[in-house]
């Protein structure tokens, strides 16, 4: 069957299409209803069907003869360790840890926050939650206590699972003090914290605290009895994953169980062209959606081997790391963010470090997380000679919205384009009034409802925010907040965010949140943060600050203080580059900061002065500040 036939069937008969896909999974109770509406009027897939994600990912394969196949390869250059875990071993660990969580009071529907590095125990923790029907919420290990505390308070977990440390290249980062600080700061600390002690760093345990108590991972395991998977409804939340919105409060994206399982399984064939037994490596972090979907759930549901890599593209030990792992573990499909390849190219522009590795196993390279810029696309293509697939998606969708459908019918690659809509998604380009735009015209990228299985049904305990963030702008559509165009051949070009979210080295961050944090500095009257272009990281944030009346703080002192706030409140990944003090910010006459004009000025010297601007000279000051930063960054 051709892509066009499959795509058209997915749109003209979504229920028939997804019923057939659902039938490929091992349900405890097969769904009779395929698409329905819940009491909030939101679309739901497979309501009434019953299944368990850990059963699909583990027990099902053992029942079908894959028990001795490697499920997980942990490759950790930062510790010098490697571990291969079979499906049977992983199932046994997961079943036992689920028993341990149950003994700590965790039951179906309870939330569990997971703050862990890239170790197999992170997958065990996630799958153990899934086995119980508990809802996990993984928080990226690069986030600081403030971010962790905000998420804990929103999810109100019964337990938290962490490790004594993460390792960044050769730096040991103790996690437990960060967790303790977050628990001190939050209003709803969980009663139990399970700590995986790593040999690199022993965490001090709290056993006598009245509100919260620490438990050793190995002790919990040793005392536990394995448990069987709990049958949950298809609409039962598998996880909450917090992602940056335009304010300081992150959005709790809810992922259901049945729709997600069906969508991921479909994607492994249609998008990634993988068969059971194949080795799939996603070099990302389990803390991001890419990690949830393509390090953990999709490869395991599909019976593949997944590589869990605890290292960097460079410096662990060098820019040959990708090629070493691919060759050593016979990786068939490799997926990472463009920024990772930019880091490799910077160190090894001629890809000399590929030499000596047998890369014949590798069949395709997938990129996502940010736009695959044409120079990076061209470089990867030239050095690998393989299909290089840019595919576009978001935490909210959980899987690709647009891609080159390698498993159905590969198409011509176009540099700069994420190619075609994946079956199930109807992509539209709309102007600000919601009118569809002709080919080649830029606009808001929206998805016609219903969204296919796997996409978010709502935000955690915030249906209203779900409505106004995604559904209200264009009735009948989901607003992606990305902008771009579709060309004459139907290829999608995603050009960037239309809101105050930026993408720093593939990490999605909120400039609104940074503004809130900077605004707390006693010298600051108001501020604006935008993303400026960066050769390596794609974008990095820069702040513009207006001082309070009478303040005489040295701008360099203020800059250091503000950078420190962002680093200690959000994390080093935020990479705030510069803070410029200006007399005034460009504003409309009604007092709204013209962030769009500041953004435009960072991209081009001359921008049209908006008719609504209060004082056109304010733009000149921003232009000068940007120029100063550009010169100093160039000189570095
Ligand atoms: N825990 C603690 N700190 C972390 C961290 C983590 N998990 N990840 C990054 N950091 C720190 C780094 O150590 C660095 O600290 P420093 O400023 O003190 O040196 C800082 O955050 C900036 O990190 P980053 O911008 O990520 O640069 P890097 O050189 O460490 O890594 C990449 C470069 C390309 C490997 C990395 O940015 C990356 O993997 N990006 C892809 C993200 C991704 O997978 N997104 C999902 C879509 S696919
Ligand atoms: P996240 O939710 O962290 O996965 O970030 C999603 C955002 O990253 C999207 O809304 C886009 O702005 C950007 N993004 C992800 N993948 C791509 C891609 N292939 N091309 C362009 N932008 C992308």
XYZ file of C-alpha atoms and ligand atoms in Angstrom:
707
model
C 0.000 0.000 0.000
C 1.162 3.504 -0.764
C 1.509 6.323 1.745
C -1.311 8.289 0.106
C -3.790 5.383 0.433
C -2.874 4.747 4.063
C -2.937 8.424 4.904
C -6.312 8.985 3.271
C -7.848 6.001 5.044
C -6.559 7.296 8.392
C -8.405 10.557 7.746
C -11.583 9.351 6.029
C -12.160 6.437 8.416
C -10.159 7.102 11.583
C -12.158 4.644 13.649
C -11.686 1.813 11.170
C -8.031 2.645 10.753
C -7.196 2.737 14.463
C -9.442 -0.241 15.287
C -7.213 -2.277 12.985
C -4.041 -0.909 14.597
C -5.421 -1.552 18.093
C -6.108 -5.183 17.175
C -2.348 -5.748 16.885
C -1.913 -5.267 20.633
C -2.429 -7.739 23.451
C -5.393 -6.230 25.348
C -6.870 -7.708 28.519
C -10.200 -6.498 27.169
C -10.334 -5.371 23.562
C -11.949 -1.967 23.038
C -15.390 -1.866 21.447
C -15.622 1.906 21.326
C -12.828 3.422 19.272
C -13.380 7.185 19.455
C -15.674 8.867 21.939
C -16.103 12.087 23.924
C -15.586 12.356 27.656
C -17.720 14.458 29.998
C -15.543 17.499 29.256
C -16.240 17.077 25.550
C -12.646 15.976 24.840
C -11.893 13.200 22.356
C -10.868 9.863 23.902
C -9.542 6.747 22.203
C -10.497 3.165 23.043
C -12.545 3.956 26.190
C -13.596 0.724 27.888
C -10.685 -1.305 26.539
C -8.367 -2.643 29.225
C -4.636 -3.261 29.094
C -1.375 -2.712 30.928
C 1.652 -0.997 29.408
C 4.228 -3.044 31.343
C 2.483 -6.223 30.213
C 2.717 -5.088 26.580
C 6.339 -4.017 26.989
C 7.556 -7.084 28.895
C 5.317 -10.069 29.767
C 3.794 -10.239 26.306
C 7.220 -10.741 24.734
C 8.237 -13.352 27.285
C 4.988 -15.215 26.564
C 5.913 -15.106 22.877
C 9.474 -16.414 23.095
C 11.496 -13.214 23.473
C 12.381 -13.675 27.136
C 16.081 -14.206 26.449
C 16.397 -11.352 23.940
C 18.194 -8.250 25.165
C 15.640 -5.592 26.023
C 17.989 -2.897 27.311
C 21.645 -2.143 26.741
C 22.983 0.331 29.247
C 26.102 1.940 27.826
C 27.678 4.319 30.296
C 31.013 5.830 29.258
C 30.835 8.128 32.280
C 31.149 5.159 34.656
C 32.919 2.778 32.295
C 30.104 0.239 32.796
C 27.859 -1.635 30.405
C 24.936 -3.908 31.146
C 22.720 -6.050 28.908
C 19.308 -6.901 30.347
C 16.999 -9.477 28.802
C 13.239 -9.091 28.610
C 12.869 -11.716 31.335
C 15.374 -10.030 33.654
C 13.755 -6.655 33.093
C 10.265 -8.046 33.733
C 11.445 -9.675 36.960
C 13.037 -6.450 38.205
C 9.991 -4.426 37.242
C 7.554 -6.849 38.901
C 9.608 -6.833 42.087
C 10.030 -3.082 42.197
C 6.296 -2.686 41.590
C 5.790 -4.899 44.642
C 8.167 -2.652 46.576
C 6.236 0.462 45.565
C 2.989 -1.190 46.574
C 4.491 -1.975 49.972
C 5.214 1.753 50.287
C 1.541 2.468 49.703
C 1.565 3.208 45.973
C -1.601 2.013 44.245
C -3.327 2.403 40.895
C -3.912 6.102 40.146
C -1.314 7.388 42.638
C 1.398 9.640 41.249
C 5.114 8.860 41.534
C 7.772 11.442 40.679
C 10.973 10.037 39.165
C 14.138 12.175 39.223
C 16.847 9.929 37.862
C 19.860 9.841 35.554
C 20.235 7.612 32.491
C 20.422 4.252 34.249
C 18.323 1.129 33.646
C 16.682 1.557 37.054
C 14.907 4.612 35.641
C 13.163 2.349 33.137
C 12.465 -0.149 35.902
C 10.848 2.618 37.977
C 8.699 3.847 35.077
C 7.584 0.366 34.079
C 6.912 -0.594 37.715
C 4.541 2.380 37.971
C 2.881 1.300 34.739
C 2.526 -2.236 36.094
C 0.613 -0.917 39.104
C -1.399 1.627 37.135
C 0.398 4.349 39.112
C 1.024 7.531 37.133
C 4.669 8.456 36.811
C 6.013 11.922 36.318
C 9.643 11.930 35.280
C 11.504 15.181 35.933
C 14.631 15.801 33.854
C 17.736 15.428 36.057
C 19.178 18.736 34.842
C 16.395 20.690 36.565
C 17.104 22.409 39.865
C 15.090 22.023 43.130
C 12.729 24.895 42.311
C 11.583 23.154 39.110
C 11.296 19.819 40.892
C 9.254 21.365 43.705
C 6.800 23.005 41.295
C 6.193 19.663 39.630
C 5.847 17.808 42.944
C 3.248 20.282 44.150
C 1.242 19.929 40.965
C 1.376 16.123 40.796
C 1.110 15.514 44.582
C 2.928 12.163 44.423
C 2.758 9.381 46.978
C 6.410 8.501 46.360
C 9.516 9.946 44.745
C 12.257 7.847 43.210
C 15.758 9.191 42.781
C 19.414 8.194 42.622
C 22.312 9.373 44.728
C 23.829 11.155 41.727
C 23.996 11.834 38.049
C 27.275 12.153 36.160
C 27.955 14.928 33.672
C 31.045 13.836 31.734
C 33.423 13.561 34.716
C 31.487 15.685 37.208
C 29.489 13.853 39.864
C 26.257 15.710 40.528
C 24.703 14.624 43.828
C 20.917 14.453 43.328
C 19.818 13.784 46.893
C 20.622 17.269 48.255
C 18.598 18.716 45.358
C 15.696 16.401 46.168
C 15.894 17.296 49.873
C 15.846 20.997 49.003
C 12.840 20.500 46.716
C 10.988 18.535 49.392
C 11.660 21.316 51.886
C 10.319 23.883 49.447
C 7.143 22.115 48.364
C 3.737 21.997 49.997
C 2.924 18.360 49.222
C 6.057 16.247 49.826
C 5.572 12.525 49.198
C 5.684 10.244 52.218
C 8.401 8.019 50.756
C 11.575 8.641 48.764
C 13.352 5.656 47.241
C 17.070 6.261 46.654
C 19.253 4.263 44.304
C 22.734 4.482 45.806
C 25.343 4.587 43.049
C 28.940 3.611 43.802
C 30.160 7.037 42.663
C 28.365 8.862 45.471
C 26.676 7.734 48.684
C 23.622 9.823 49.612
C 22.785 10.578 53.221
C 19.414 9.019 54.035
C 16.680 10.521 56.200
C 14.921 7.847 58.192
C 13.503 9.712 61.162
C 11.765 12.627 59.497
C 8.087 12.752 60.457
C 6.693 13.806 57.063
C 8.942 12.053 54.589
C 11.211 9.054 54.798
C 14.004 7.656 52.600
C 14.195 4.026 51.513
C 17.146 2.308 49.895
C 16.333 0.950 46.414
C 18.092 -2.373 47.002
C 16.379 -2.855 50.375
C 12.994 -2.133 48.802
C 13.775 -4.701 46.112
C 15.033 -7.317 48.563
C 11.932 -7.048 50.735
C 9.404 -7.004 47.889
C 7.262 -9.689 46.307
C 6.687 -9.456 42.556
C 3.270 -8.301 41.390
C 1.251 -8.960 38.260
C 0.214 -6.190 35.874
C -2.972 -4.360 36.884
C -5.559 -4.040 34.110
C -6.305 -0.350 33.541
C -8.729 1.409 31.244
C -7.295 2.618 27.929
C -8.007 6.177 29.048
C -6.163 5.742 32.353
C -3.161 8.107 32.556
C 0.163 6.360 32.092
C 2.152 9.461 32.906
C 2.228 13.197 33.398
C 5.107 14.957 31.698
C 5.613 18.610 32.518
C 6.641 20.880 29.698
C 7.307 24.581 29.383
C 4.402 26.841 28.597
C 4.490 30.593 28.358
C 4.285 31.148 32.132
C 6.290 29.982 35.148
C 3.881 27.115 35.776
C 4.756 24.179 33.556
C 2.001 22.306 31.767
C 1.276 18.768 32.977
C 0.759 16.894 29.733
C -1.333 13.783 30.414
C -0.673 10.661 28.380
C -3.279 7.943 28.305
C -2.417 4.251 28.107
C -4.326 2.666 25.214
C -4.041 5.391 22.595
C -0.348 5.824 23.334
C 0.380 2.102 23.049
C -1.437 1.844 19.725
C 0.192 4.987 18.310
C 3.719 4.023 19.370
C 3.397 0.535 17.973
C 2.130 1.950 14.678
C 4.972 4.482 14.575
C 7.627 1.804 14.984
C 6.507 0.310 11.668
C 5.294 3.331 9.748
C 7.770 6.014 10.791
C 10.867 4.089 11.922
C 10.588 0.911 9.853
C 11.711 -1.343 12.697
C 11.034 -4.999 13.339
C 11.056 -6.891 16.629
C 14.653 -7.765 17.492
C 16.102 -4.633 15.880
C 18.308 -2.323 17.933
C 16.992 1.228 18.334
C 19.075 3.972 19.915
C 17.601 7.280 20.919
C 20.352 9.501 22.297
C 18.236 11.778 24.428
C 17.189 11.732 28.069
C 14.300 9.863 29.681
C 13.275 13.217 31.181
C 12.009 14.414 27.787
C 9.115 13.105 25.743
C 11.518 11.678 23.178
C 12.977 9.542 25.946
C 9.585 8.403 27.239
C 8.423 7.359 23.789
C 11.568 6.129 22.054
C 13.978 5.088 24.784
C 11.356 3.335 26.876
C 7.881 2.512 25.639
C 7.919 2.199 21.842
C 11.024 0.003 21.468
C 9.864 -2.302 24.253
C 6.251 -2.582 23.071
C 7.633 -3.440 19.657
C 10.032 -6.121 20.930
C 13.192 -4.195 19.999
C 16.391 -3.677 21.943
C 16.759 -0.158 23.297
C 20.069 1.505 24.093
C 20.186 3.624 27.257
C 23.223 5.847 26.860
C 24.692 7.702 29.810
C 27.085 10.024 28.061
C 27.382 12.903 25.638
C 27.971 13.056 21.883
C 31.358 14.590 22.636
C 33.786 14.473 25.555
C 32.748 10.945 26.651
C 35.437 10.465 25.625
C 35.392 12.184 22.215
C 33.366 13.088 19.137
C 33.471 9.444 18.007
C 31.036 8.398 20.772
C 28.007 8.060 18.464
C 29.902 5.911 15.982
C 31.363 3.714 18.726
C 27.964 2.960 20.267
C 26.277 2.372 16.902
C 28.984 -0.056 15.772
C 29.358 -1.843 19.100
C 25.652 -2.505 19.673
C 24.708 -2.927 16.002
C 22.211 -0.088 16.072
C 19.830 -0.097 13.104
C 18.076 3.207 13.729
C 19.593 6.185 15.469
C 17.608 9.154 16.753
C 18.944 12.330 18.341
C 18.570 16.119 18.318
C 20.282 18.249 15.631
C 22.215 20.113 18.337
C 23.974 16.862 19.236
C 25.264 16.510 15.672
C 26.276 20.166 15.638
C 28.363 19.443 18.735
C 30.001 16.483 16.937
C 30.626 18.492 13.767
C 32.282 21.280 15.749
C 34.806 18.835 17.211
C 35.224 16.636 14.185
C 34.213 18.567 11.039
C 35.496 15.912 8.636
C 33.995 13.031 10.616
C 37.444 11.512 10.846
C 36.356 9.698 13.989
C 33.962 7.512 12.006
C 36.978 5.676 10.632
C 37.515 2.199 11.966
C 33.881 1.643 12.969
C 31.739 -0.859 11.088
C 28.567 1.156 10.637
C 26.976 -1.222 8.122
C 24.212 -1.971 10.665
C 22.927 1.624 10.586
C 20.037 2.174 8.168
C 18.665 5.617 9.015
C 19.213 8.678 11.197
C 16.237 10.493 12.765
C 16.298 14.009 14.160
C 13.797 15.958 16.253
C 13.504 18.328 19.156
C 14.251 21.422 17.104
C 14.393 22.323 13.426
C 16.965 20.347 11.463
C 18.773 23.277 9.879
C 19.914 22.666 6.276
C 23.691 22.843 7.006
C 23.388 20.177 9.719
C 21.141 18.070 7.484
C 23.684 18.363 4.653
C 26.554 17.369 6.912
C 24.852 14.268 8.351
C 23.745 13.230 4.865
C 27.239 13.668 3.444
C 29.027 11.716 6.159
C 26.533 8.853 6.489
C 25.008 8.599 3.004
C 21.861 7.320 4.742
C 18.251 8.499 4.916
C 18.298 11.508 7.266
C 14.812 12.006 8.600
C 13.730 15.232 10.206
C 10.469 14.645 12.042
C 8.418 17.142 13.964
C 6.557 16.589 17.184
C 5.904 17.941 20.657
C 5.609 16.711 24.223
C 1.877 17.147 23.754
C 1.584 14.762 20.802
C 3.918 12.055 22.140
C 4.881 10.919 18.647
C 5.633 12.399 15.253
C 3.138 14.704 13.552
C 5.152 14.984 10.337
C 7.845 12.677 9.028
C 9.132 10.858 6.010
C 7.195 7.571 6.311
C 10.137 5.179 5.998
C 8.100 2.099 6.860
C 5.310 2.822 4.415
C 6.829 4.518 1.410
C 9.987 6.585 1.744
C 9.802 9.910 -0.054
C 12.354 12.316 -1.438
C 14.084 14.182 1.383
C 13.917 17.957 1.295
C 16.459 19.847 3.313
C 14.754 22.004 5.958
C 11.458 20.093 5.809
C 9.916 17.600 8.234
C 8.206 16.075 5.145
C 4.633 14.804 5.229
C 1.803 14.428 7.756
C 2.002 11.110 9.573
C -1.217 9.057 9.104
C -3.783 10.261 11.612
C -2.725 13.923 11.582
C -4.385 16.646 9.482
C -2.034 19.590 9.319
C -3.334 23.033 8.386
C -1.610 26.401 8.017
C -3.893 29.128 9.332
C -3.589 32.903 9.489
C -4.344 34.695 12.741
C -8.085 34.686 11.887
C -8.057 30.938 11.343
C -8.267 31.030 7.534
C -6.347 28.281 5.739
C -3.317 29.574 3.844
C -2.234 28.568 0.328
C 0.936 26.568 -0.377
C 4.107 28.476 0.374
C 2.469 30.981 2.758
C 3.620 31.017 6.367
C 1.156 30.851 9.222
C 0.210 29.042 12.414
C 0.494 25.292 12.199
C -2.699 23.741 13.517
C -3.990 20.166 13.648
C -7.600 19.429 12.787
C -9.448 17.610 15.550
C -9.694 14.834 16.515
C -6.027 14.304 17.226
C -4.939 10.718 16.598
C -4.335 8.247 19.450
C -1.331 8.982 21.674
C -1.797 12.759 21.841
C -2.670 14.496 25.087
C -6.340 14.260 26.103
C -5.949 17.169 28.563
C -3.588 18.811 31.082
C -3.264 17.341 34.543
C -6.182 18.606 36.638
C -6.487 21.650 34.399
C -9.076 21.181 31.657
C -9.501 24.934 31.357
C -5.833 25.511 30.632
C -5.990 22.725 28.051
C -8.871 24.526 26.346
C -7.376 27.989 26.326
C -3.814 26.880 25.546
C -4.650 24.638 22.635
C -8.278 24.628 21.516
C -9.626 28.160 21.723
C -7.414 29.950 19.200
C -8.752 28.082 16.175
C -12.100 26.335 16.783
C -12.004 22.752 15.510
C -8.202 22.672 15.612
C -5.372 22.038 18.076
C -2.963 24.991 18.020
C 0.630 23.720 17.978
C 2.116 27.213 18.672
C 4.611 26.464 15.906
C 4.742 28.453 12.706
C 5.644 27.388 9.192
C 4.333 26.556 5.743
C 3.456 23.697 3.409
C 5.005 23.772 -0.055
C 3.470 22.835 -3.416
C 4.397 19.164 -2.883
C 2.675 19.020 0.496
C 5.957 19.123 2.459
C 5.847 20.843 5.839
C 8.482 23.381 6.864
C 8.390 24.118 10.613
C 10.123 27.454 11.136
C 9.821 28.069 14.881
C 7.598 28.861 17.838
C 4.967 31.585 17.671
C 4.872 31.984 21.470
C 7.295 32.696 24.317
C 8.775 29.216 24.324
C 12.347 28.762 23.105
C 14.442 25.763 22.257
C 17.938 25.670 23.756
C 20.007 22.675 22.636
C 16.806 20.682 22.125
C 15.545 21.663 25.584
C 12.165 23.416 25.595
C 12.179 26.411 27.937
C 9.840 29.239 28.813
C 11.087 32.812 28.478
C 8.044 33.871 30.525
C 9.311 31.795 33.431
C 12.776 33.367 33.140
C 11.181 36.814 33.144
C 9.272 35.959 36.322
C 12.470 34.818 38.045
C 14.516 37.820 36.883
C 11.681 40.118 37.973
C 12.287 39.037 41.579
C 15.716 40.725 41.625
C 15.411 43.794 43.861
C 16.993 46.120 41.273
C 14.765 45.046 38.391
C 11.638 46.993 37.450
C 10.764 44.926 34.388
C 12.381 42.662 31.854
C 11.975 40.764 28.625
C 13.718 37.538 27.618
C 14.009 36.331 24.047
C 15.897 33.567 22.244
C 18.832 34.674 20.085
C 20.397 32.480 17.414
C 23.283 30.255 18.482
C 25.363 28.183 16.109
C 25.593 25.199 18.435
C 22.481 25.270 20.588
C 20.062 26.683 18.008
C 18.854 29.364 20.398
C 20.019 30.772 23.714
C 18.156 33.195 25.964
C 19.085 36.848 26.392
C 17.480 39.263 28.858
C 16.731 42.996 28.641
C 16.266 44.663 31.983
C 14.936 48.053 33.071
C 16.186 49.096 36.514
C 13.994 50.462 39.249
C 14.050 54.235 39.688
C 17.259 55.346 41.458
C 19.031 51.962 41.099
C 22.742 52.266 40.301
C 23.816 48.621 40.291
C 26.795 47.838 38.039
C 25.357 46.116 34.925
C 28.048 43.410 35.097
C 27.146 42.625 38.708
C 23.464 42.496 37.800
C 24.182 40.246 34.827
C 26.086 37.761 36.977
C 23.398 37.778 39.645
C 20.623 37.204 37.121
C 22.526 34.425 35.353
C 23.028 32.778 38.702
C 19.301 32.968 39.478
C 18.436 31.216 36.214
C 21.114 28.583 36.733
C 20.110 27.799 40.310
C 16.356 28.063 39.843
C 15.913 26.381 36.449
C 19.243 24.675 35.678
C 22.482 25.044 33.752
C 20.690 23.886 30.594
C 18.908 27.259 30.394
C 22.207 28.848 29.308
C 21.216 32.497 29.797
C 23.825 34.239 27.646
C 23.617 37.919 28.414
C 21.606 40.521 30.266
C 21.504 44.083 28.930
C 20.316 47.032 30.968
C 18.147 49.404 28.900
C 16.273 52.595 29.764
C 13.009 51.277 28.462
C 11.535 48.266 26.728
C 9.649 48.699 23.459
C 5.957 48.738 24.310
C 2.617 49.386 22.723
C 0.694 52.446 23.837
C -1.427 50.125 25.964
C 1.734 48.967 27.802
C 2.326 45.530 26.216
C 5.984 44.624 25.701
C 6.689 44.170 21.976
C 8.529 40.869 22.322
C 7.965 40.023 18.682
C 9.804 43.187 17.608
C 12.696 42.374 19.956
C 12.832 38.862 18.509
C 12.821 40.240 14.961
C 15.578 42.693 15.809
C 17.719 39.823 17.034
C 17.365 38.206 13.608
C 17.644 41.217 11.277
C 18.945 44.736 11.732
C 15.991 46.557 10.217
C 12.470 45.737 11.261
C 9.262 47.594 10.584
C 8.404 49.850 13.507
C 4.965 48.720 14.728
C 2.292 51.400 14.380
C 1.206 50.812 17.971
C 4.648 51.476 19.499
C 4.757 54.063 22.277
C 8.355 55.230 21.746
C 10.221 54.159 18.587
C 13.596 55.093 20.125
C 13.250 52.118 22.509
C 13.935 49.798 19.565
C 17.196 51.591 18.858
C 18.424 50.834 22.372
C 17.576 47.148 21.959
C 19.388 47.096 18.603
C 22.527 48.513 20.214
C 22.389 46.032 23.104
C 22.038 43.138 20.655
C 24.969 44.412 18.630
C 27.168 44.580 21.738
C 26.278 41.014 22.659
C 26.878 39.844 19.101
C 30.343 41.407 19.051
C 31.326 40.002 22.449
C 30.041 36.492 21.549
C 31.917 36.632 18.246
C 35.096 37.611 20.063
C 34.840 34.640 22.457
N 21.910 16.968 34.671
C 22.610 18.006 35.163
N 23.153 18.958 34.408
C 22.980 18.861 33.075
C 22.255 17.821 32.493
C 21.703 16.837 33.342
N 21.000 15.817 32.889
N 22.272 17.995 31.155
C 22.980 19.100 30.909
N 23.410 19.625 32.079
C 24.268 20.801 32.272
C 25.592 20.597 31.579
O 26.505 19.902 32.379
C 26.036 22.022 31.346
O 26.524 22.528 32.585
P 27.707 23.628 32.622
O 27.139 24.869 32.002
O 27.970 23.771 34.076
O 28.844 23.043 31.857
C 24.741 22.749 31.060
O 23.706 21.941 31.642
C 24.444 22.963 29.611
O 24.216 21.717 29.024
P 23.877 21.545 27.460
O 23.418 22.843 26.899
O 22.972 20.411 27.301
O 25.291 21.272 26.841
P 26.137 19.953 26.914
O 27.440 20.289 26.288
O 26.155 19.387 28.280
O 25.384 18.908 25.952
C 24.140 18.176 24.042
C 25.201 19.164 24.588
C 23.910 18.495 22.588
C 24.639 16.790 24.207
C 22.854 18.295 24.850
O 22.418 19.619 24.860
C 21.751 17.414 24.366
O 21.775 16.201 24.506
N 20.685 17.992 23.773
C 19.592 17.248 23.249
C 18.409 17.353 24.170
C 17.337 16.369 23.811
O 17.594 15.202 23.725
N 16.127 16.875 23.624
C 14.999 16.073 23.327
C 14.687 16.100 21.879
S 15.512 14.858 20.941
P 9.185 19.385 23.063
O 7.787 19.476 23.526
O 10.186 19.616 24.139
O 9.435 18.125 22.294
O 9.391 20.589 22.060
C 8.491 20.723 20.996
C 8.887 21.881 20.142
O 10.194 21.667 19.615
C 7.989 22.033 18.957
O 6.825 22.763 19.243
C 8.890 22.747 17.975
O 8.935 24.119 18.239
C 10.250 22.132 18.270
N 10.506 20.997 17.381
C 10.542 19.695 17.706
N 10.879 18.946 16.642
C 11.033 19.791 15.610
C 11.366 19.638 14.224
N 11.630 18.440 13.703
N 11.396 20.747 13.451
C 11.143 21.969 13.970
N 10.849 22.180 15.261
C 10.793 21.107 16.084
